[in-house]
Amino acid sequence: MDRLDNTIRPYAWGSTTAIPHLLGVEPTGEPQAEMWMGAHPGAPSRTARGTLVDVIEADPERELGTRAVARFGPHLPFLLKILAAGAPLSLQVHPDLKQAEEGYADEERRGIPVDAPYRNYKDANHKPELICALTEFDGLCGFRDPVGAAGLLDGLGVDSLKPYVDLLHAHPADAALREVLTAILSADPEEMAHTVAEATAACTRLGGAYAPYADIAHHYPGDPGVIAAMLLNHVRLQPGEALFLGAGIPHAYLSGLGVEIMANSDNVLRCGLTPKHVDVPELLRVVRFEPSDPGVLRPEASEDGEEVYETPIDEFRLSRYVLPEGGAAHDLTRDTPQILLCTAGTVRAGEHELRPGQSVFVPAGERAKISGAGTVFRATVIV
């Protein structure tokens, strides 16, 4: 197995302290948002044999296993991250596989450069994802019931929000949510900035259920995404709890440290809370306008101590082991590729000693035993 040397991405929303604290190093004062573990060409993990992209390309079947290559092709189908949100991320959705294939083909036909700031589809893949909290973790996930969203907006006492409140009461759920989100994102920017300012003052004054939106507005003053965010469920995860984000589900991470895993894609359609491109027509094609419960996941334990976060897709499978002092070793040998990440304590994976934030890549079929006292996350695929 290969010890991984991973890139930390300095996105502006990143915490300046959470990842350094996990790694046991001094903060640099700069934001450290994500640490990537995998073979994404944008920031592949490095090994003693070269980048993980190079290692896999040299012999895909040896590294990934014949079944994984037959199912997903000669590429690692998932990307594992440590995510540290010090400020809200953009409000966003991801396409399903068919939408991604169609969108990518269309933009290729139109000759839009893949690095153009107004391009929506960087690849032809979908991007389901799972976030598991390491600390208390706040986020937005899925639409509220329209009547509940109407009550939240109405409680602000802002006259310019009244039309949205009326629309949320006047239509069936999917039509109501579609019409209101469209109106918010299409509103006159100057008028919307004034509405957001009034709503921000009310959220700050009222606190309670409005407090998360006051904080969002502090980071994104005047952004229509502040109002759009109030259409979504606010959820607070405790350590060990997780959220699965499927295609078309609007969401945003607000604060906290977590382990994130996703299909190996970079396709994002933004709804707000960002200076980046917002393509309203394409967004409306992808969003699923249906109220939903956030669906907090808790791991299901097996007899051998593995705690699995069950999801409905095959590109990734995330689980964890919480190893007690003096406990037995666990054999994790599997005929699919794996990344093992330590998040607490000290554990041994094969010949490698891992401390928090350290990880290894385990090729398919490679003997893999873990022992020690700590927590290990295991990322692999289902074939």
Short mmCIF file of C-alpha atoms in Angstrom, two decimals, residues 11-18 31-34 83-92 137-140 212 214-221 251-257 272-274:
data_model
loop_
_atom_site.label_atom_id
_atom_site.label_comp_id
_atom_site.label_asym_id
_atom_site.label_seq_id
_atom_site.Cartn_x
_atom_site.Cartn_y
_atom_site.Cartn_z
CA TYR A 11 -10.47 28.25 -1.11
CA ALA A 12 -11.62 31.50 0.49
CA TRP A 13 -14.41 29.84 2.50
CA GLY A 14 -12.00 27.48 4.24
CA SER A 15 -11.25 27.50 7.96
CA THR A 16 -7.83 28.84 8.92
CA THR A 17 -7.52 26.46 11.89
CA ALA A 18 -9.55 23.22 11.50
CA PRO A 31 -7.73 29.46 4.66
CA GLN A 32 -7.36 25.70 4.27
CA ALA A 33 -10.63 24.43 2.81
CA GLU A 34 -10.17 20.90 1.48
CA LEU A 83 -13.55 19.56 4.22
CA ALA A 84 -13.21 22.50 6.63
CA ALA A 85 -15.85 25.21 6.20
CA GLY A 86 -15.07 28.47 7.96
CA ALA A 87 -17.73 30.33 5.92
CA PRO A 88 -20.72 29.17 3.86
CA LEU A 89 -20.05 27.47 0.53
CA SER A 90 -22.10 28.36 -2.54
CA LEU A 91 -25.69 27.20 -2.72
CA GLN A 92 -25.54 24.48 -5.38
CA PHE A 137 -21.38 20.59 11.24
CA ASP A 138 -24.03 22.98 9.88
CA GLY A 139 -25.55 22.80 6.41
CA LEU A 140 -28.58 23.34 4.22
CA PRO A 212 -28.02 30.70 10.34
CA ALA A 214 -28.05 36.11 9.44
CA ASP A 215 -24.61 34.50 9.37
CA ILE A 216 -24.94 33.62 5.67
CA ALA A 217 -25.91 37.24 4.92
CA HIS A 218 -22.89 38.49 6.87
CA HIS A 219 -20.64 36.62 4.42
CA TYR A 220 -22.70 37.39 1.29
CA PRO A 221 -24.39 40.79 1.77
CA HIS A 251 -27.52 22.25 -0.61
CA ALA A 252 -24.75 24.28 1.00
CA TYR A 253 -22.25 23.59 3.77
CA LEU A 254 -22.08 26.38 6.34
CA SER A 255 -19.49 25.50 8.98
CA GLY A 256 -17.61 22.59 10.48
CA LEU A 257 -15.07 19.86 9.73
CA GLY A 272 -26.26 31.83 -5.11
CA LEU A 273 -23.88 32.74 -2.27
CA THR A 274 -21.11 33.09 -4.82
#
